[in-house]
Every structure is written in structure tokens, then in C-alpha cells.
GROMACS .gro file of C-alpha atoms in nm:
model
  306
    1UNK     CA    1   1.866   1.658  -4.479
    2UNK     CA    2   1.889   1.280  -4.480
    3UNK     CA    3   2.248   1.292  -4.353
    4UNK     CA    4   2.145   1.534  -4.077
    5UNK     CA    5   1.857   1.313  -3.967
    6UNK     CA    6   2.080   1.006  -3.974
    7UNK     CA    7   2.341   1.187  -3.765
    8UNK     CA    8   2.079   1.291  -3.510
    9UNK     CA    9   1.944   0.935  -3.490
   10UNK     CA   10   2.295   0.800  -3.438
   11UNK     CA   11   2.362   1.060  -3.168
   12UNK     CA   12   2.038   0.974  -2.988
   13UNK     CA   13   2.115   0.604  -3.014
   14UNK     CA   14   2.466   0.659  -2.876
   15UNK     CA   15   2.331   0.868  -2.587
   16UNK     CA   16   2.070   0.603  -2.505
   17UNK     CA   17   2.332   0.328  -2.510
   18UNK     CA   18   2.558   0.530  -2.279
   19UNK     CA   19   2.271   0.593  -2.037
   20UNK     CA   20   2.180   0.223  -2.037
   21UNK     CA   21   2.541   0.131  -1.960
   22UNK     CA   22   2.547   0.376  -1.669
   23UNK     CA   23   2.226   0.229  -1.529
   24UNK     CA   24   2.366  -0.122  -1.566
   25UNK     CA   25   2.685  -0.013  -1.388
   26UNK     CA   26   2.478   0.136  -1.107
   27UNK     CA   27   2.267  -0.180  -1.074
   28UNK     CA   28   2.585  -0.389  -1.054
   29UNK     CA   29   2.737  -0.153  -0.797
   30UNK     CA   30   2.439  -0.169  -0.560
   31UNK     CA   31   2.353  -0.537  -0.626
   32UNK     CA   32   1.998  -0.445  -0.722
   33UNK     CA   33   1.898  -0.813  -0.728
   34UNK     CA   34   1.945  -0.824  -0.349
   35UNK     CA   35   1.646  -0.590  -0.316
   36UNK     CA   36   1.450  -0.916  -0.296
   37UNK     CA   37   1.547  -0.934   0.073
   38UNK     CA   38   1.404  -0.590   0.147
   39UNK     CA   39   1.093  -0.524  -0.059
   40UNK     CA   40   0.868  -0.816   0.043
   41UNK     CA   41   0.890  -0.729   0.412
   42UNK     CA   42   0.829  -0.361   0.344
   43UNK     CA   43   0.527  -0.452   0.133
   44UNK     CA   44   0.409  -0.684   0.410
   45UNK     CA   45   0.415  -0.388   0.648
   46UNK     CA   46   0.219  -0.183   0.392
   47UNK     CA   47  -0.050  -0.454   0.376
   48UNK     CA   48  -0.076  -0.466   0.755
   49UNK     CA   49  -0.082  -0.086   0.785
   50UNK     CA   50  -0.358  -0.068   0.524
   51UNK     CA   51  -0.587  -0.200   0.795
   52UNK     CA   52  -0.510   0.112   1.002
   53UNK     CA   53  -0.532   0.375   0.730
   54UNK     CA   54  -0.627   0.338   0.361
   55UNK     CA   55  -0.334   0.320   0.121
   56UNK     CA   56  -0.311   0.560  -0.175
   57UNK     CA   57  -0.112   0.514  -0.495
   58UNK     CA   58   0.084   0.828  -0.412
   59UNK     CA   59   0.197   0.691  -0.077
   60UNK     CA   60   0.284   0.355  -0.236
   61UNK     CA   61   0.493   0.531  -0.501
   62UNK     CA   62   0.693   0.732  -0.248
   63UNK     CA   63   0.740   0.427  -0.025
   64UNK     CA   64   0.902   0.246  -0.318
   65UNK     CA   65   1.117   0.552  -0.398
   66UNK     CA   66   1.228   0.575  -0.034
   67UNK     CA   67   1.318   0.204  -0.019
   68UNK     CA   68   1.515   0.205  -0.343
   69UNK     CA   69   1.703   0.527  -0.266
   70UNK     CA   70   1.790   0.435   0.095
   71UNK     CA   71   1.915   0.091  -0.003
   72UNK     CA   72   2.110   0.235  -0.297
   73UNK     CA   73   2.275   0.493  -0.071
   74UNK     CA   74   2.369   0.223   0.180
   75UNK     CA   75   2.517  -0.005  -0.086
   76UNK     CA   76   2.717   0.270  -0.256
   77UNK     CA   77   2.853   0.383   0.081
   78UNK     CA   78   2.952   0.025   0.155
   79UNK     CA   79   3.136  -0.007  -0.175
   80UNK     CA   80   3.318   0.324  -0.120
   81UNK     CA   81   3.414   0.243   0.240
   82UNK     CA   82   3.534  -0.111   0.157
   83UNK     CA   83   3.704  -0.049  -0.176
   84UNK     CA   84   4.057  -0.102  -0.038
   85UNK     CA   85   3.954  -0.429   0.127
   86UNK     CA   86   3.753  -0.541  -0.176
   87UNK     CA   87   4.058  -0.493  -0.398
   88UNK     CA   88   4.252  -0.745  -0.187
   89UNK     CA   89   3.976  -1.002  -0.144
   90UNK     CA   90   3.958  -1.260  -0.428
   91UNK     CA   91   3.581  -1.287  -0.376
   92UNK     CA   92   3.520  -0.912  -0.426
   93UNK     CA   93   3.803  -0.794  -0.652
   94UNK     CA   94   3.574  -0.786  -0.958
   95UNK     CA   95   3.327  -0.535  -0.813
   96UNK     CA   96   3.263  -0.232  -1.041
   97UNK     CA   97   3.442   0.020  -0.820
   98UNK     CA   98   3.754  -0.199  -0.814
   99UNK     CA   99   3.768  -0.277  -1.186
  100UNK     CA  100   3.714   0.087  -1.284
  101UNK     CA  101   3.376   0.015  -1.437
  102UNK     CA  102   3.251   0.282  -1.194
  103UNK     CA  103   3.478   0.568  -1.086
  104UNK     CA  104   3.505   0.696  -0.729
  105UNK     CA  105   3.359   1.030  -0.839
  106UNK     CA  106   3.059   0.859  -0.998
  107UNK     CA  107   3.004   0.655  -0.681
  108UNK     CA  108   3.009   0.967  -0.463
  109UNK     CA  109   2.768   1.147  -0.697
  110UNK     CA  110   2.531   0.850  -0.691
  111UNK     CA  111   2.554   0.844  -0.311
  112UNK     CA  112   2.462   1.212  -0.279
  113UNK     CA  113   2.179   1.174  -0.531
  114UNK     CA  114   2.037   0.868  -0.354
  115UNK     CA  115   2.043   1.046  -0.016
  116UNK     CA  116   1.871   1.352  -0.164
  117UNK     CA  117   1.601   1.139  -0.327
  118UNK     CA  118   1.544   0.956   0.002
  119UNK     CA  119   1.493   1.281   0.193
  120UNK     CA  120   1.256   1.402  -0.079
  121UNK     CA  121   1.055   1.079  -0.051
  122UNK     CA  122   1.047   1.108   0.329
  123UNK     CA  123   0.916   1.464   0.297
  124UNK     CA  124   0.641   1.347   0.065
  125UNK     CA  125   0.546   1.069   0.309
  126UNK     CA  126   0.476   1.302   0.599
  127UNK     CA  127   0.622   1.488   0.893
  128UNK     CA  128   0.718   1.185   1.102
  129UNK     CA  129   0.905   1.022   0.812
  130UNK     CA  130   1.089   1.346   0.732
  131UNK     CA  131   1.196   1.397   1.094
  132UNK     CA  132   1.327   1.041   1.119
  133UNK     CA  133   1.501   1.042   0.778
  134UNK     CA  134   1.839   1.173   0.909
  135UNK     CA  135   1.843   0.901   1.177
  136UNK     CA  136   1.765   0.636   0.916
  137UNK     CA  137   2.038   0.761   0.682
  138UNK     CA  138   2.300   0.779   0.958
  139UNK     CA  139   2.218   0.423   1.062
  140UNK     CA  140   2.217   0.264   0.716
  141UNK     CA  141   2.529   0.453   0.602
  142UNK     CA  142   2.706   0.383   0.930
  143UNK     CA  143   2.685   0.008   0.878
  144UNK     CA  144   2.965   0.028   0.622
  145UNK     CA  145   3.217   0.103   0.899
  146UNK     CA  146   3.098  -0.136   1.170
  147UNK     CA  147   3.329  -0.427   1.080
  148UNK     CA  148   3.617  -0.206   1.185
  149UNK     CA  149   3.510  -0.191   1.550
  150UNK     CA  150   3.247  -0.455   1.639
  151UNK     CA  151   3.170  -0.817   1.561
  152UNK     CA  152   2.803  -0.724   1.603
  153UNK     CA  153   2.808  -0.568   1.256
  154UNK     CA  154   2.557  -0.833   1.147
  155UNK     CA  155   2.304  -0.709   1.403
  156UNK     CA  156   2.363  -0.351   1.285
  157UNK     CA  157   2.287  -0.461   0.928
  158UNK     CA  158   1.977  -0.646   1.045
  159UNK     CA  159   1.847  -0.336   1.222
  160UNK     CA  160   1.926  -0.124   0.915
  161UNK     CA  161   1.718  -0.359   0.702
  162UNK     CA  162   1.444  -0.357   0.965
  163UNK     CA  163   1.396   0.014   0.897
  164UNK     CA  164   1.230  -0.084   0.567
  165UNK     CA  165   0.917  -0.249   0.713
  166UNK     CA  166   0.908  -0.003   1.003
  167UNK     CA  167   0.938   0.296   0.770
  168UNK     CA  168   0.677   0.153   0.533
  169UNK     CA  169   0.437   0.112   0.825
  170UNK     CA  170   0.494   0.471   0.940
  171UNK     CA  171   0.444   0.603   0.588
  172UNK     CA  172   0.102   0.439   0.560
  173UNK     CA  173  -0.028   0.437   0.919
  174UNK     CA  174   0.136   0.760   1.035
  175UNK     CA  175   0.199   0.622   1.384
  176UNK     CA  176   0.407   0.359   1.564
  177UNK     CA  177   0.269   0.015   1.646
  178UNK     CA  178   0.410  -0.266   1.859
  179UNK     CA  179   0.311  -0.507   1.586
  180UNK     CA  180   0.520  -0.317   1.332
  181UNK     CA  181   0.814  -0.308   1.575
  182UNK     CA  182   0.792  -0.686   1.626
  183UNK     CA  183   0.785  -0.740   1.248
  184UNK     CA  184   1.089  -0.513   1.209
  185UNK     CA  185   1.283  -0.694   1.483
  186UNK     CA  186   1.195  -1.033   1.336
  187UNK     CA  187   1.324  -0.912   1.000
  188UNK     CA  188   1.640  -0.783   1.173
  189UNK     CA  189   1.708  -1.121   1.334
  190UNK     CA  190   1.651  -1.302   1.004
  191UNK     CA  191   1.890  -1.072   0.814
  192UNK     CA  192   2.154  -1.082   1.088
  193UNK     CA  193   2.133  -1.462   1.087
  194UNK     CA  194   2.197  -1.501   0.716
  195UNK     CA  195   2.461  -1.225   0.717
  196UNK     CA  196   2.657  -1.431   0.970
  197UNK     CA  197   2.637  -1.720   0.722
  198UNK     CA  198   2.752  -1.492   0.438
  199UNK     CA  199   3.051  -1.373   0.645
  200UNK     CA  200   3.168  -1.732   0.690
  201UNK     CA  201   3.313  -1.709   0.338
  202UNK     CA  202   3.565  -1.446   0.453
  203UNK     CA  203   3.687  -1.580   0.787
  204UNK     CA  204   4.054  -1.603   0.688
  205UNK     CA  205   4.052  -1.269   0.505
  206UNK     CA  206   3.877  -1.084   0.789
  207UNK     CA  207   4.120  -1.225   1.046
  208UNK     CA  208   4.417  -1.131   0.829
  209UNK     CA  209   4.291  -0.774   0.779
  210UNK     CA  210   4.182  -0.724   1.140
  211UNK     CA  211   3.818  -0.690   1.039
  212UNK     CA  212   3.558  -0.789   1.293
  213UNK     CA  213   3.279  -1.035   1.224
  214UNK     CA  214   3.128  -1.311   1.433
  215UNK     CA  215   3.279  -1.590   1.219
  216UNK     CA  216   3.623  -1.425   1.239
  217UNK     CA  217   3.592  -1.385   1.615
  218UNK     CA  218   3.415  -1.707   1.715
  219UNK     CA  219   3.514  -1.947   1.440
  220UNK     CA  220   3.286  -2.123   1.194
  221UNK     CA  221   3.108  -2.367   1.426
  222UNK     CA  222   3.014  -2.120   1.700
  223UNK     CA  223   2.920  -1.851   1.449
  224UNK     CA  224   2.675  -2.090   1.284
  225UNK     CA  225   2.516  -2.155   1.623
  226UNK     CA  226   2.468  -1.780   1.664
  227UNK     CA  227   2.307  -1.773   1.320
  228UNK     CA  228   2.070  -2.053   1.422
  229UNK     CA  229   1.978  -1.864   1.737
  230UNK     CA  230   1.904  -1.549   1.539
  231UNK     CA  231   1.683  -1.742   1.299
  232UNK     CA  232   1.497  -1.895   1.594
  233UNK     CA  233   1.433  -1.542   1.724
  234UNK     CA  234   1.311  -1.441   1.377
  235UNK     CA  235   1.064  -1.728   1.368
  236UNK     CA  236   0.933  -1.636   1.712
  237UNK     CA  237   0.888  -1.280   1.588
  238UNK     CA  238   0.697  -1.390   1.277
  239UNK     CA  239   0.471  -1.604   1.497
  240UNK     CA  240   0.403  -1.310   1.729
  241UNK     CA  241   0.320  -1.086   1.432
  242UNK     CA  242   0.046  -1.331   1.340
  243UNK     CA  243  -0.097  -1.319   1.691
  244UNK     CA  244  -0.076  -0.940   1.722
  245UNK     CA  245  -0.251  -0.874   1.392
  246UNK     CA  246  -0.501  -1.158   1.427
  247UNK     CA  247  -0.380  -1.345   1.120
  248UNK     CA  248  -0.505  -1.692   1.041
  249UNK     CA  249  -0.416  -2.042   0.928
  250UNK     CA  250  -0.279  -1.942   0.589
  251UNK     CA  251  -0.026  -1.705   0.747
  252UNK     CA  252   0.084  -1.951   1.015
  253UNK     CA  253   0.116  -2.223   0.751
  254UNK     CA  254   0.351  -1.992   0.563
  255UNK     CA  255   0.552  -1.927   0.879
  256UNK     CA  256   0.588  -2.303   0.924
  257UNK     CA  257   0.713  -2.338   0.566
  258UNK     CA  258   0.964  -2.057   0.621
  259UNK     CA  259   1.091  -2.232   0.935
  260UNK     CA  260   1.151  -2.546   0.729
  261UNK     CA  261   1.343  -2.347   0.465
  262UNK     CA  262   1.565  -2.189   0.731
  263UNK     CA  263   1.636  -2.534   0.874
  264UNK     CA  264   1.741  -2.653   0.528
  265UNK     CA  265   1.959  -2.342   0.491
  266UNK     CA  266   2.137  -2.410   0.819
  267UNK     CA  267   2.181  -2.777   0.730
  268UNK     CA  268   2.330  -2.697   0.389
  269UNK     CA  269   2.584  -2.452   0.531
  270UNK     CA  270   2.683  -2.683   0.817
  271UNK     CA  271   2.733  -2.964   0.566
  272UNK     CA  272   2.947  -2.769   0.321
  273UNK     CA  273   3.064  -2.406   0.316
  274UNK     CA  274   3.047  -2.405  -0.064
  275UNK     CA  275   2.667  -2.403  -0.022
  276UNK     CA  276   2.674  -2.049   0.121
  277UNK     CA  277   2.587  -1.869  -0.207
  278UNK     CA  278   2.276  -2.081  -0.259
  279UNK     CA  279   2.177  -2.064   0.107
  280UNK     CA  280   2.233  -1.687   0.118
  281UNK     CA  281   2.058  -1.573  -0.199
  282UNK     CA  282   1.825  -1.846  -0.324
  283UNK     CA  283   1.676  -1.967   0.003
  284UNK     CA  284   1.654  -1.628   0.172
  285UNK     CA  285   1.504  -1.475  -0.139
  286UNK     CA  286   1.244  -1.751  -0.122
  287UNK     CA  287   1.181  -1.674   0.246
  288UNK     CA  288   1.101  -1.308   0.181
  289UNK     CA  289   0.874  -1.382  -0.117
  290UNK     CA  290   0.685  -1.655   0.068
  291UNK     CA  291   0.637  -1.434   0.373
  292UNK     CA  292   0.475  -1.163   0.163
  293UNK     CA  293   0.268  -1.414  -0.036
  294UNK     CA  294   0.125  -1.598   0.265
  295UNK     CA  295   0.060  -1.278   0.460
  296UNK     CA  296  -0.122  -1.124   0.163
  297UNK     CA  297  -0.326  -1.439   0.101
  298UNK     CA  298  -0.422  -1.460   0.465
  299UNK     CA  299  -0.508  -1.091   0.490
  300UNK     CA  300  -0.741  -1.103   0.193
  301UNK     CA  301  -0.874  -1.460   0.180
  302UNK     CA  302  -0.772  -1.635   0.500
  303UNK     CA  303  -0.978  -1.730   0.803
  304UNK     CA  304  -0.881  -1.615   1.154
  305UNK     CA  305  -0.735  -1.844   1.414
  306UNK     CA  306  -0.423  -2.059   1.447
   0.00000   0.00000   0.00000
């Protein structure tokens, strides 16, 4: 009896360890830490939409499920589509699909599962979300192939990310709003701007492989000017969001702080390309968190007026 119980405990422990490893592999494959760029803006849209229609815990739950599953599907598709290129690039050769940590079959199964979960979440969020779910999936999955035919792949990625706040708004409010569209476009410009910076690391590789990106096409200096222009558009969009929704001094103070951070980001990258990892992840992660924090503070405790 004791031996049987011990054997069962060992089996359960082994199964749990295997499941944990699989989850860790999946998190590494989809770069789960990069969700920090997506969630705060989606939650910002939820807060703004709450003023149109009350938010329920059920809707909030399915919004989170939709965000996680859509982003996971997009990342897995990207890893599958780029695996031959990633194997040749010194910067990406240690990714799980290249090292064998995750098999191609596992990646495809995760992709199908993530897409199915996203459609389920869209169904639970209402008719408009369900009807638009195929369009959203086609757009976010299609990004993985854009570097093969257009240097505007960064804009495509930005618009794919912009679907998060726009979709979150639709899930809560149940209708389109120009304010939500402006927030989504501002988010798109911000993401496209820092993706141009990120692509500066691979200029030589992209040119050698015939892949299209703005840095590969324009060169480092001109690509960084495009990035600055995109970030200027993003800041204009964030300012307009404040005007459209009647936000106050706390929000606009936060927008000013974000503008300063983006200026520092651009300065760091222009000074030294080795600063790209910090500029890409640390500073942009800070931007998204601060945007949510200042918007939430203003919505609940701020006073109106610029």
C-alpha cells in the first residue's frame, strides 16, 4: 500500500513537472514578458469604455482571454514562419523552435489551440466581436510574412497591436467610437516606431537575406528619423485621446512624461546601437505602464481640464 501510494505520488509529481516545463517552453516561445506592451493599452480602453457601459467581471475575463490567445497565436505563427531565418541569425538562433526545445508539431498545435480559444472568447464577448474575429486573426497572423514583401511591416505590426485596445473597447462598449480609434492608431504609431528601432539590430542580416524592413531599405540614420516621426504621431494621438474623452491634468501630465521617455529612447539609440535592447523593452514597457497608470488616476481622481 505504501509503495503504491509512493508510486502514485511520484507519477503525479513527474506529470506536474512535465506540464510546468511545457508551459515554460510555451512562455519562452511566445515571449510572454512582451505582453507588457499590449495589456496596459487594452486595459486603458476598458477603463474608457466603462464610462459608456458598465464593465462586468465576465467581460473582463474574456477580454483577457482574447488578448492572451490572439497574441500567443501571432507569436507562434511568427516563430513558425521565421524559423529558417532565425536559425541563421546569431541573435535568434537560440529560440525554442530552433534549439528543439519546442517541436514544429507542438508549435502548430499551440497555434491551432490559441486561435480556437480566441474565437471562443470573441463569441463570449458578443456578436460584433465574433464577426470581426476572423479579420483580426488574419491580420495578426499575416504580419509574420510581411517582411518578405514590404518595408512597411512595422506599420502592419503596429496596426495588429492596435487591435488590442480597439477590441477591448468593442467588448465593453459594444460599439465603435472615434476616441477608441484614435487611441488604437496612437498605439499603432508607438509600436511601429519602436519596432523600427528593434529592426536596426538586423540591418546587415535582413539585407543579406533579402528581407524588407525600413532600416534595411533606408539605412540606420533615415530609419531612426522615421521612428521619431512615428513617435511624434503617437504623442499627438495620446493628446487627442485626452481631449476627446475630457481627461484632465493628471492624464496630460502623464502624456508629457511619456513624451520625455520617448525622447530619451531616441537619444539612446542614436548615441549607440547597443542601447536598443534597453530602449526597446525597458523604456517602452515603462511607457505602457505609465499610460495606464496616469489614465486610471485621472479617470478616477483627476480634475478636468488641460
